[in-house]
Amino acid sequence: MAEALNERAEADVDQQLMSQYSQGDTSAFESLYQKHKGGLYRYFVRQIGDLQLAEDLYQETWGRVIKAASSYETSAKFTTWLYRIAHNLLIDHVRAVKPVDLFSEAFTEEQDADSLLPSDTQAPDTQFEEGVKAKLLKHCISLLPTVQKEALLLNMEGGFTAGGIAEVVGISLEATKSRIRYANQSLKACVMNKWQEVENER
Amino acid sequence: MKDENADKPAEFDAEIKLWYRAQAQETPSAELDDAIMSLAKSANQSKKADNLVVVDNSFWRRHRWPISSAASVMFVATLLLINQDETQELLSDESYAPVMMQMEADAQESELPVTLRKSEPRAMMSAPSVDEQQVQLQGAAQNEVIQVDVISEVAKDVSLQGRNADVKAKIKSLSDSKPIKTMPQRDAVVSAKQAVNHLESLVKQEQWVEAEKLVLKIRKNYPQLKNEDHPQHLRWKTLSEQVIIPLPKPSVPASDK
């Protein structure tokens, strides 16, 4: 309940900042940008293997926000609007052209195992374990189907619930929930398997 | 096929969230931040510059339909007021008459005696059918005036010249008779030639009473026929002599000599 209220207050702040910017207050835009730049940036970078293309799309998204600031409807939640623009750009520029090749393949099986091997100088076991699992998760995320990966990033970076994700992506709530469940299950299984491999190598 | 995960909550595990947060958080470079911020500032400045020309808030632009409608109504009303006479003519039955008739009427009007034209205003000439009765009444009155004039003239001549009994009887019959049947004002407008033609036809049909009336009327209305240079003079003279026996010249009493 408190989380929902907090979320609502955040949305109100975003809308206020946006309306202030549309009235000519550049500092309002700066606040808005600082608040959302990291999440949006990672939304692109973690889905697209090409960093340059990811940055171009990121810049294009903010360019569209700036251009459409005067016509921004306060009834729409700002983050929903922002990520919908990003999603549409991603569809237009990446998926329609090269659906497979451009997506992140940051890790190969060989790289993964080597880079995750423990060194003797590392921190205590629990901290070490979390660090390794975080790296394993990154690898596992790259293996997820595109739609599940997007659902995860929208949840983690944008803070969207299943309903919000459905609104941004333009699919049904049930389909979104299904994607989240499958992604959750796949990631957990993938990380545990990889962790087991690491343990075995130790 | 039922989704086997349908009963599970649609959110990521806390563990996954924890591992995700533990990852290195990429952020855009400072150059990228600057580029976007400068884009935002320049867009804002250009928006301010655009706002200097406020076209949409113009009074004339906002109310362009009511203003243009009012102006159109005013224009049409002014035109109607200025051209009121023409409008009435257009609306009257006269406007349906053939052009040739109008031209003929104008020509005939120019041949009318001055007294007749003066007594018949232009408005009456072109009056619509609604006023026709009134016009006829006025025409009748006019004809009566003409008739009385003719009679008095003839009577004067008789008194001076000592007219004979035949002439007296004719005059008496004229004075006793009812006034000439009134015709519409428009029908009265005829040329001298037409009047003579009409007289000729009456003579041929031997309608002497009507012919006499017409002779007197022509004598009054077309004095130009007395002129020997007039093309209809000879016809007029012949016909009028056939109808009305010329009065003998007054004989001077012996006592006056």
CSV table of C-alpha atoms in Angstrom, one decimal:
chain,number,residue,atom,x,y,z
A,1,MET,CA,0.0,0.0,0.0
A,2,ALA,CA,2.7,2.4,1.0
A,3,GLU,CA,4.7,1.3,-2.0
A,4,ALA,CA,1.8,2.1,-4.3
A,5,LEU,CA,1.4,5.5,-2.7
A,6,ASN,CA,5.1,6.2,-3.1
A,7,GLU,CA,4.9,5.2,-6.7
A,8,ARG,CA,1.9,7.5,-7.2
A,9,ALA,CA,3.8,10.4,-5.6
A,10,GLU,CA,6.8,9.7,-7.9
A,11,ALA,CA,4.5,9.8,-10.9
A,12,ASP,CA,3.0,13.1,-9.9
A,13,VAL,CA,6.5,14.6,-9.5
A,14,ASP,CA,7.4,13.4,-13.0
A,15,GLN,CA,4.3,14.9,-14.5
A,16,GLN,CA,4.9,18.2,-12.7
A,17,LEU,CA,8.5,18.3,-13.9
A,18,MET,CA,7.3,17.6,-17.4
A,19,SER,CA,4.7,20.3,-17.4
A,20,GLN,CA,7.3,22.8,-16.0
A,21,TYR,CA,9.6,21.9,-18.8
A,22,SER,CA,6.9,22.4,-21.4
A,23,GLN,CA,6.4,25.9,-19.9
A,24,GLY,CA,10.1,26.6,-20.5
A,25,ASP,CA,11.8,25.5,-17.3
A,26,THR,CA,15.0,23.7,-18.4
A,27,SER,CA,16.0,22.8,-14.9
A,28,ALA,CA,12.8,20.7,-14.6
A,29,PHE,CA,13.9,18.7,-17.5
A,30,GLU,CA,17.4,18.2,-16.0
A,31,SER,CA,15.8,16.8,-12.9
A,32,LEU,CA,13.7,14.5,-14.9
A,33,TYR,CA,16.6,13.4,-17.0
A,34,GLN,CA,18.8,12.7,-14.0
A,35,LYS,CA,16.1,10.6,-12.5
A,36,HIS,CA,15.5,8.3,-15.4
A,37,LYS,CA,18.6,8.4,-17.5
A,38,GLY,CA,20.3,5.3,-15.9
A,39,GLY,CA,17.3,3.0,-16.2
A,40,LEU,CA,16.6,3.9,-19.8
A,41,TYR,CA,20.2,3.7,-20.8
A,42,ARG,CA,20.5,0.1,-19.4
A,43,TYR,CA,17.2,-0.8,-21.0
A,44,PHE,CA,18.9,-0.2,-24.4
A,45,VAL,CA,22.4,-1.3,-23.6
A,46,ARG,CA,21.4,-4.7,-22.0
A,47,GLN,CA,19.1,-5.5,-24.9
A,48,ILE,CA,21.3,-4.4,-27.8
A,49,GLY,CA,24.9,-5.8,-28.3
A,50,ASP,CA,25.8,-2.7,-30.3
A,51,LEU,CA,26.7,0.0,-27.8
A,52,GLN,CA,26.7,2.8,-30.4
A,53,LEU,CA,23.3,1.8,-31.6
A,54,ALA,CA,22.0,1.6,-28.1
A,55,GLU,CA,23.3,5.1,-27.4
A,56,ASP,CA,21.8,6.4,-30.6
A,57,LEU,CA,18.4,5.0,-29.7
A,58,TYR,CA,18.8,6.4,-26.1
A,59,GLN,CA,19.5,9.9,-27.5
A,60,GLU,CA,16.7,9.6,-30.0
A,61,THR,CA,14.2,8.7,-27.2
A,62,TRP,CA,15.1,11.8,-25.2
A,63,GLY,CA,14.9,13.8,-28.4
A,64,ARG,CA,11.4,12.7,-28.9
A,65,VAL,CA,10.5,13.5,-25.3
A,66,ILE,CA,11.8,17.0,-25.8
A,67,LYS,CA,10.0,17.5,-29.1
A,68,ALA,CA,6.7,16.2,-27.7
A,69,ALA,CA,6.9,17.9,-24.4
A,70,SER,CA,4.3,20.5,-25.4
A,71,SER,CA,1.8,17.8,-26.4
A,72,TYR,CA,2.4,15.6,-23.3
A,73,GLU,CA,-0.8,14.5,-21.7
A,74,THR,CA,-0.7,14.7,-17.9
A,75,SER,CA,-3.2,11.8,-17.7
A,76,ALA,CA,-0.5,9.4,-18.9
A,77,LYS,CA,2.2,8.3,-16.5
A,78,PHE,CA,5.6,9.8,-17.5
A,79,THR,CA,7.6,6.6,-17.2
A,80,THR,CA,5.0,4.6,-19.2
A,81,TRP,CA,5.2,7.3,-22.0
A,82,LEU,CA,9.0,7.3,-21.9
A,83,TYR,CA,9.5,3.6,-22.1
A,84,ARG,CA,6.8,3.2,-24.8
A,85,ILE,CA,8.8,5.6,-26.9
A,86,ALA,CA,11.9,3.5,-26.2
A,87,HIS,CA,10.1,0.3,-26.9
A,88,ASN,CA,8.8,1.5,-30.3
A,89,LEU,CA,12.2,2.8,-31.3
A,90,LEU,CA,13.7,-0.6,-30.4
A,91,ILE,CA,11.1,-2.4,-32.5
A,92,ASP,CA,11.6,0.0,-35.4
A,93,HIS,CA,15.4,0.0,-35.5
A,94,VAL,CA,16.5,-3.4,-34.2
A,95,ARG,CA,13.9,-6.1,-34.2
A,96,ALA,CA,12.5,-5.3,-37.7
A,97,VAL,CA,16.0,-5.3,-39.2
A,98,LYS,CA,18.1,-7.9,-37.4
A,99,PRO,CA,16.2,-9.8,-34.9
A,100,VAL,CA,19.0,-12.1,-33.6
A,101,ASP,CA,22.5,-10.8,-34.4
A,102,LEU,CA,22.4,-7.5,-32.7
A,103,PHE,CA,21.2,-8.8,-29.3
A,104,SER,CA,23.7,-9.0,-26.6
A,105,GLU,CA,26.0,-12.0,-26.6
A,106,ALA,CA,28.3,-10.6,-24.0
A,107,PHE,CA,29.3,-14.0,-22.7
A,108,THR,CA,30.3,-17.2,-24.3
A,109,GLU,CA,30.4,-20.4,-22.5
A,110,GLU,CA,34.2,-20.4,-22.4
A,111,GLN,CA,34.5,-16.8,-21.3
A,112,ASP,CA,31.9,-17.3,-18.7
A,113,ALA,CA,33.7,-20.1,-16.9
A,114,ASP,CA,37.1,-18.5,-17.0
A,115,SER,CA,36.1,-15.1,-15.8
A,116,LEU,CA,34.1,-16.4,-13.0
A,117,LEU,CA,36.8,-18.6,-11.5
A,118,PRO,CA,37.6,-17.6,-8.0
A,119,SER,CA,40.9,-16.0,-7.0
A,120,ASP,CA,42.6,-16.5,-3.7
A,121,THR,CA,42.5,-12.8,-3.0
A,122,GLN,CA,38.7,-12.3,-3.1
A,123,ALA,CA,36.4,-11.4,-0.2
A,124,PRO,CA,34.6,-13.8,2.1
A,125,ASP,CA,32.5,-16.6,0.7
A,126,THR,CA,29.0,-15.0,0.9
A,127,GLN,CA,30.1,-11.8,-0.7
A,128,PHE,CA,32.0,-13.8,-3.3
A,129,GLU,CA,29.0,-16.0,-4.0
A,130,GLU,CA,26.7,-13.0,-4.6
A,131,GLY,CA,29.2,-11.4,-6.9
A,132,VAL,CA,29.6,-14.5,-8.9
A,133,LYS,CA,25.8,-15.1,-9.1
A,134,ALA,CA,25.4,-11.4,-10.3
A,135,LYS,CA,27.8,-12.1,-13.1
A,136,LEU,CA,26.1,-15.4,-13.9
A,137,LEU,CA,22.7,-13.6,-13.9
A,138,LYS,CA,24.1,-11.2,-16.5
A,139,HIS,CA,25.1,-14.1,-18.7
A,140,CYS,CA,21.7,-15.8,-18.1
A,141,ILE,CA,19.8,-12.6,-19.0
A,142,SER,CA,21.6,-12.5,-22.3
A,143,LEU,CA,20.3,-16.0,-23.0
A,144,LEU,CA,16.7,-15.1,-22.4
A,145,PRO,CA,14.3,-14.7,-25.3
A,146,THR,CA,14.0,-11.1,-26.3
A,147,VAL,CA,10.5,-10.6,-25.0
A,148,GLN,CA,11.3,-12.1,-21.6
A,149,LYS,CA,14.4,-10.0,-21.4
A,150,GLU,CA,12.5,-6.8,-22.1
A,151,ALA,CA,9.9,-7.7,-19.4
A,152,LEU,CA,12.8,-8.2,-16.9
A,153,LEU,CA,14.4,-4.9,-17.8
A,154,LEU,CA,11.2,-3.0,-17.6
A,155,ASN,CA,10.6,-4.5,-14.2
A,156,MET,CA,14.1,-3.9,-12.9
A,157,GLU,CA,15.0,-0.6,-14.5
A,158,GLY,CA,11.6,1.0,-15.1
A,159,GLY,CA,10.0,-0.3,-11.9
A,160,PHE,CA,7.0,-1.5,-13.8
A,161,THR,CA,4.5,-4.1,-12.5
A,162,ALA,CA,3.0,-6.6,-14.9
A,163,GLY,CA,0.2,-4.2,-15.8
A,164,GLY,CA,2.7,-1.4,-16.6
A,165,ILE,CA,4.8,-3.7,-18.7
A,166,ALA,CA,1.7,-4.8,-20.6
A,167,GLU,CA,0.9,-1.2,-21.2
A,168,VAL,CA,4.3,-0.3,-22.5
A,169,VAL,CA,4.8,-3.3,-24.7
A,170,GLY,CA,1.2,-3.4,-25.9
A,171,ILE,CA,0.2,-6.9,-25.0
A,172,SER,CA,-2.3,-8.5,-22.6
A,173,LEU,CA,-1.7,-8.7,-18.9
A,174,GLU,CA,-1.9,-12.4,-19.0
A,175,ALA,CA,0.8,-12.7,-21.6
A,176,THR,CA,3.0,-10.3,-19.6
A,177,LYS,CA,2.6,-12.3,-16.5
A,178,SER,CA,3.4,-15.5,-18.4
A,179,ARG,CA,6.6,-13.9,-19.7
A,180,ILE,CA,7.6,-12.8,-16.2
A,181,ARG,CA,7.1,-16.2,-14.8
A,182,TYR,CA,9.0,-18.0,-17.6
A,183,ALA,CA,11.9,-15.5,-17.3
A,184,ASN,CA,12.0,-15.8,-13.5
A,185,GLN,CA,12.0,-19.6,-13.8
A,186,SER,CA,14.7,-19.7,-16.6
A,187,LEU,CA,17.0,-17.2,-14.8
A,188,LYS,CA,16.8,-19.0,-11.5
A,189,ALA,CA,17.5,-22.4,-13.2
A,190,CYS,CA,20.3,-20.9,-15.3
A,191,VAL,CA,22.1,-19.2,-12.4
A,192,MET,CA,21.9,-22.3,-10.2
A,193,ASN,CA,23.3,-24.5,-12.9
A,194,LYS,CA,26.1,-22.1,-13.7
A,195,TRP,CA,26.8,-21.7,-10.0
A,196,GLN,CA,27.0,-25.5,-9.7
A,197,GLU,CA,29.5,-25.5,-12.4
A,198,VAL,CA,31.6,-22.9,-10.7
A,199,GLU,CA,31.4,-24.9,-7.5
A,200,ASN,CA,32.5,-28.0,-9.2
A,201,GLU,CA,35.5,-26.2,-10.7
A,202,ARG,CA,36.5,-24.9,-7.3
B,1,MET,CA,-3.0,-26.7,-22.7
B,2,LYS,CA,-2.9,-25.1,-19.2
B,3,ASP,CA,0.0,-22.9,-18.3
B,4,GLU,CA,1.9,-24.7,-15.5
B,5,ASN,CA,3.1,-21.4,-14.0
B,6,ALA,CA,-0.3,-19.9,-13.9
B,7,ASP,CA,-0.7,-20.2,-10.2
B,8,LYS,CA,2.7,-18.7,-9.4
B,9,PRO,CA,2.9,-14.9,-8.7
B,10,ALA,CA,3.9,-12.8,-11.7
B,11,GLU,CA,7.0,-11.2,-10.3
B,12,PHE,CA,10.7,-11.9,-10.1
B,13,ASP,CA,12.2,-13.6,-7.1
B,14,ALA,CA,13.9,-11.4,-4.5
B,15,GLU,CA,17.1,-13.3,-5.1
B,16,ILE,CA,17.1,-12.4,-8.8
B,17,LYS,CA,16.4,-8.8,-7.9
B,18,LEU,CA,19.3,-8.9,-5.4
B,19,TRP,CA,21.7,-10.4,-8.0
B,20,TYR,CA,20.5,-7.9,-10.6
B,21,ARG,CA,21.2,-5.0,-8.3
B,22,ALA,CA,24.6,-6.3,-7.6
B,23,GLN,CA,25.6,-5.9,-11.2
B,24,ALA,CA,27.6,-3.0,-12.4
B,25,GLN,CA,25.2,-0.2,-13.3
B,26,GLU,CA,26.1,1.3,-16.7
B,27,THR,CA,25.3,5.0,-17.1
B,28,PRO,CA,25.4,7.3,-20.2
B,29,SER,CA,28.6,9.2,-20.7
B,30,ALA,CA,28.9,12.8,-19.8
B,31,GLU,CA,29.1,13.7,-23.5
B,32,LEU,CA,25.8,12.0,-24.1
B,33,ASP,CA,24.3,13.8,-21.1
B,34,ASP,CA,25.5,17.1,-22.4
B,35,ALA,CA,24.2,16.5,-25.9
B,36,ILE,CA,20.7,15.7,-24.6
B,37,MET,CA,20.7,18.6,-22.2
B,38,SER,CA,21.8,21.1,-24.9
B,39,LEU,CA,19.1,19.6,-27.2
B,40,ALA,CA,16.5,20.3,-24.4
B,41,LYS,CA,17.8,23.9,-24.0
B,42,SER,CA,17.8,24.7,-27.7
B,43,ALA,CA,14.3,23.3,-28.1
B,44,ASN,CA,13.2,25.5,-25.3
B,45,GLN,CA,14.8,28.6,-26.7
B,46,SER,CA,13.3,27.9,-30.2
B,47,LYS,CA,9.9,27.4,-28.6
B,48,LYS,CA,10.2,30.8,-26.9
B,49,ALA,CA,11.2,32.4,-30.2
B,50,ASP,CA,8.2,30.7,-31.8
B,51,ASN,CA,5.9,32.1,-29.2
B,52,LEU,CA,6.8,35.6,-30.2
B,53,VAL,CA,4.5,35.3,-33.2
B,54,VAL,CA,1.2,34.6,-31.6
B,55,VAL,CA,-1.0,33.9,-34.6
B,56,ASP,CA,-3.5,31.5,-33.1
B,57,ASN,CA,-4.6,33.9,-30.4
B,58,SER,CA,-5.4,36.7,-32.8
B,59,PHE,CA,-8.9,38.2,-32.3
B,60,TRP,CA,-9.7,38.2,-36.0
B,61,ARG,CA,-8.5,34.7,-36.5
B,62,ARG,CA,-10.4,33.4,-33.5
B,63,HIS,CA,-13.7,35.0,-34.6
B,64,ARG,CA,-13.1,34.8,-38.3
B,65,TRP,CA,-16.4,33.0,-39.1
B,66,PRO,CA,-18.8,35.3,-37.2
B,67,ILE,CA,-17.0,38.4,-38.4
B,68,SER,CA,-17.0,37.3,-42.0
B,69,SER,CA,-20.7,36.3,-41.8
B,70,ALA,CA,-21.6,39.7,-40.3
B,71,ALA,CA,-19.6,41.5,-43.0
B,72,SER,CA,-21.4,39.5,-45.7
B,73,VAL,CA,-24.8,40.3,-44.3
B,74,MET,CA,-24.0,44.0,-44.0
B,75,PHE,CA,-22.7,44.0,-47.6
B,76,VAL,CA,-25.8,42.4,-49.0
B,77,ALA,CA,-28.1,44.6,-46.9
B,78,THR,CA,-26.3,47.7,-48.1
B,79,LEU,CA,-26.6,46.6,-51.7
B,80,LEU,CA,-30.3,46.0,-51.3
B,81,LEU,CA,-30.8,49.4,-49.7
B,82,ILE,CA,-28.9,51.2,-52.4
B,83,ASN,CA,-30.6,49.4,-55.3
B,84,GLN,CA,-34.1,49.4,-53.7
B,85,ASP,CA,-35.9,50.6,-56.9
B,86,GLU,CA,-34.2,48.0,-59.1
B,87,THR,CA,-35.0,45.3,-56.6
B,88,GLN,CA,-38.7,46.2,-56.6
B,89,GLU,CA,-38.7,46.1,-60.4
B,90,LEU,CA,-37.1,42.8,-60.3
B,91,LEU,CA,-39.6,41.5,-57.9
B,92,SER,CA,-42.6,42.9,-59.8
B,93,ASP,CA,-44.6,41.3,-62.6
B,94,GLU,CA,-43.2,43.8,-65.0
B,95,SER,CA,-39.8,42.1,-64.9
B,96,TYR,CA,-41.4,39.1,-66.7
B,97,ALA,CA,-42.6,41.2,-69.7
B,98,PRO,CA,-40.5,40.7,-72.9
B,99,VAL,CA,-37.8,43.2,-73.5
B,100,MET,CA,-39.3,44.3,-76.7
B,101,MET,CA,-42.5,45.3,-75.0
B,102,GLN,CA,-40.6,47.4,-72.5
B,103,MET,CA,-38.8,49.1,-75.4
B,104,GLU,CA,-42.0,49.7,-77.2
B,105,ALA,CA,-43.6,51.1,-74.1
B,106,ASP,CA,-40.7,53.5,-73.6
B,107,ALA,CA,-41.0,54.7,-77.2
B,108,GLN,CA,-44.7,55.2,-76.7
B,109,GLU,CA,-44.2,57.0,-73.5
B,110,SER,CA,-42.0,59.5,-75.3
B,111,GLU,CA,-44.9,60.2,-77.7
B,112,LEU,CA,-47.4,60.8,-74.9
B,113,PRO,CA,-48.6,64.3,-74.3
B,114,VAL,CA,-46.9,66.1,-71.5
B,115,THR,CA,-50.0,66.3,-69.4
B,116,LEU,CA,-50.6,62.6,-69.6
B,117,ARG,CA,-47.1,61.8,-68.6
B,118,LYS,CA,-47.0,64.2,-65.8
B,119,SER,CA,-50.2,62.8,-64.4
B,120,GLU,CA,-48.8,59.3,-64.5
B,121,PRO,CA,-45.8,58.9,-62.2
B,122,ARG,CA,-43.1,56.4,-63.1
B,123,ALA,CA,-43.9,54.4,-60.0
B,124,MET,CA,-47.5,54.0,-61.2
B,125,MET,CA,-46.3,52.9,-64.7
B,126,SER,CA,-44.3,50.1,-63.2
B,127,ALA,CA,-46.6,49.4,-60.3
B,128,PRO,CA,-47.1,45.7,-59.6
B,129,SER,CA,-50.5,44.0,-60.2
B,130,VAL,CA,-51.4,44.6,-56.6
B,131,ASP,CA,-52.0,48.2,-57.4
B,132,GLU,CA,-53.7,47.6,-60.7
B,133,GLN,CA,-57.1,48.5,-59.5
B,134,GLN,CA,-55.9,51.8,-58.2
B,135,VAL,CA,-54.1,52.5,-61.4
B,136,GLN,CA,-57.3,51.8,-63.3
B,137,LEU,CA,-59.2,54.1,-61.1
B,138,GLN,CA,-56.7,56.9,-61.7
B,139,GLY,CA,-56.8,56.1,-65.4
B,140,ALA,CA,-60.6,56.3,-65.4
B,141,ALA,CA,-60.5,59.6,-63.6
B,142,GLN,CA,-58.0,60.9,-66.1
B,143,ASN,CA,-60.2,59.8,-69.0
B,144,GLU,CA,-63.1,61.5,-67.5
B,145,VAL,CA,-61.1,64.7,-67.2
B,146,ILE,CA,-60.1,64.4,-70.8
B,147,GLN,CA,-63.7,63.7,-71.8
B,148,VAL,CA,-65.0,66.7,-69.9
B,149,ASP,CA,-62.3,68.9,-71.5
B,150,VAL,CA,-63.3,67.7,-74.9
B,151,ILE,CA,-67.0,68.3,-74.3
B,152,SER,CA,-66.4,71.7,-72.9
B,153,GLU,CA,-64.2,72.6,-75.9
B,154,VAL,CA,-66.9,71.4,-78.3
B,155,ALA,CA,-69.6,73.2,-76.4
B,156,LYS,CA,-67.5,76.3,-76.5
B,157,ASP,CA,-67.2,76.0,-80.2
B,158,VAL,CA,-70.9,75.5,-80.6
B,159,SER,CA,-71.8,78.5,-78.5
B,160,LEU,CA,-69.5,80.6,-80.6
B,161,GLN,CA,-70.4,79.3,-84.0
B,162,GLY,CA,-74.0,78.4,-83.6
B,163,ARG,CA,-73.8,74.8,-84.3
B,164,ASN,CA,-76.5,72.9,-86.1
B,165,ALA,CA,-78.9,70.5,-84.6
B,166,ASP,CA,-77.0,67.5,-85.7
B,167,VAL,CA,-73.9,68.5,-84.0
B,168,LYS,CA,-75.8,69.4,-80.9
B,169,ALA,CA,-77.4,66.1,-80.8
B,170,LYS,CA,-74.0,64.4,-81.1
B,171,ILE,CA,-72.6,66.5,-78.3
B,172,LYS,CA,-75.6,65.8,-76.2
B,173,SER,CA,-75.3,62.2,-76.8
B,174,LEU,CA,-71.6,62.4,-75.9
B,175,SER,CA,-72.3,64.4,-72.7
B,176,ASP,CA,-75.2,62.1,-71.8
B,177,SER,CA,-73.3,59.0,-72.4
B,178,LYS,CA,-71.2,57.4,-69.8
B,179,PRO,CA,-67.5,58.2,-69.8
B,180,ILE,CA,-65.4,56.1,-72.1
B,181,LYS,CA,-64.9,52.7,-70.8
B,182,THR,CA,-61.7,52.9,-68.8
B,183,MET,CA,-58.7,51.0,-69.9
B,184,PRO,CA,-55.7,50.1,-68.0
B,185,GLN,CA,-53.1,52.8,-67.9
B,186,ARG,CA,-50.7,50.7,-69.9
B,187,ASP,CA,-53.3,50.2,-72.7
B,188,ALA,CA,-53.8,54.0,-73.0
B,189,VAL,CA,-50.2,54.4,-74.0
B,190,VAL,CA,-50.3,54.2,-77.7
B,191,SER,CA,-48.6,56.1,-80.5
B,192,ALA,CA,-50.4,58.5,-82.9
B,193,LYS,CA,-50.0,56.0,-85.7
B,194,GLN,CA,-51.6,53.3,-83.6
B,195,ALA,CA,-54.5,55.6,-82.6
B,196,VAL,CA,-55.1,56.4,-86.3
B,197,ASN,CA,-55.0,52.8,-87.2
B,198,HIS,CA,-57.5,52.0,-84.6
B,199,LEU,CA,-59.7,54.8,-85.8
B,200,GLU,CA,-59.4,53.5,-89.4
B,201,SER,CA,-60.6,50.0,-88.2
B,202,LEU,CA,-63.5,51.5,-86.4
B,203,VAL,CA,-64.5,53.5,-89.5
B,204,LYS,CA,-64.3,50.3,-91.6
B,205,GLN,CA,-66.5,48.5,-89.1
B,206,GLU,CA,-68.8,51.5,-89.1
B,207,GLN,CA,-68.8,51.8,-85.4
B,208,TRP,CA,-69.5,55.5,-85.5
B,209,VAL,CA,-70.1,56.2,-81.9
B,210,GLU,CA,-66.8,54.7,-80.8
B,211,ALA,CA,-65.1,56.3,-83.7
B,212,GLU,CA,-66.4,59.7,-82.7
B,213,LYS,CA,-65.1,59.2,-79.2
B,214,LEU,CA,-61.7,58.2,-80.5
B,215,VAL,CA,-61.5,61.2,-82.8
B,216,LEU,CA,-62.1,63.5,-79.9
B,217,LYS,CA,-59.6,61.8,-77.9
B,218,ILE,CA,-57.0,61.8,-80.6
B,219,ARG,CA,-57.6,65.4,-81.2
B,220,LYS,CA,-56.9,66.1,-77.6
B,221,ASN,CA,-54.0,63.8,-77.1
B,222,TYR,CA,-52.2,64.1,-80.4
B,223,PRO,CA,-52.3,67.7,-81.4
B,224,GLN,CA,-49.2,67.1,-83.6
B,225,LEU,CA,-51.5,65.4,-86.1
B,226,LYS,CA,-52.8,68.8,-87.1
B,227,ASN,CA,-49.4,69.6,-88.4
B,228,GLU,CA,-49.3,69.0,-92.1
B,229,ASP,CA,-45.8,67.7,-91.9
B,230,HIS,CA,-46.9,64.8,-89.8
B,231,PRO,CA,-46.8,61.5,-91.7
B,232,GLN,CA,-50.2,60.5,-90.4
B,233,HIS,CA,-51.8,63.9,-91.0
B,234,LEU,CA,-53.6,63.0,-94.2
B,235,ARG,CA,-55.0,59.8,-92.9
B,236,TRP,CA,-56.1,61.5,-89.7
B,237,LYS,CA,-57.7,64.3,-91.6
B,238,THR,CA,-59.6,62.0,-93.9
B,239,LEU,CA,-60.8,59.7,-91.2
B,240,SER,CA,-61.8,62.4,-88.8
B,241,GLU,CA,-63.8,64.1,-91.5
B,242,GLN,CA,-65.6,60.8,-92.2
B,243,VAL,CA,-66.5,60.5,-88.6
B,244,ILE,CA,-67.4,64.0,-87.6
B,245,ILE,CA,-69.0,66.3,-90.0
B,246,PRO,CA,-66.9,69.4,-90.1
B,247,LEU,CA,-68.6,72.3,-88.4
B,248,PRO,CA,-69.6,75.2,-90.6
B,249,LYS,CA,-67.6,78.3,-90.2
B,250,PRO,CA,-69.3,80.7,-87.9
B,251,SER,CA,-71.3,83.2,-89.9
B,252,VAL,CA,-70.9,86.7,-88.8
B,253,PRO,CA,-74.2,88.3,-88.0
B,254,ALA,CA,-75.3,91.1,-90.2
B,255,SER,CA,-75.6,93.3,-87.3
B,256,ASP,CA,-71.9,92.9,-86.5
B,257,LYS,CA,-70.9,93.8,-90.0
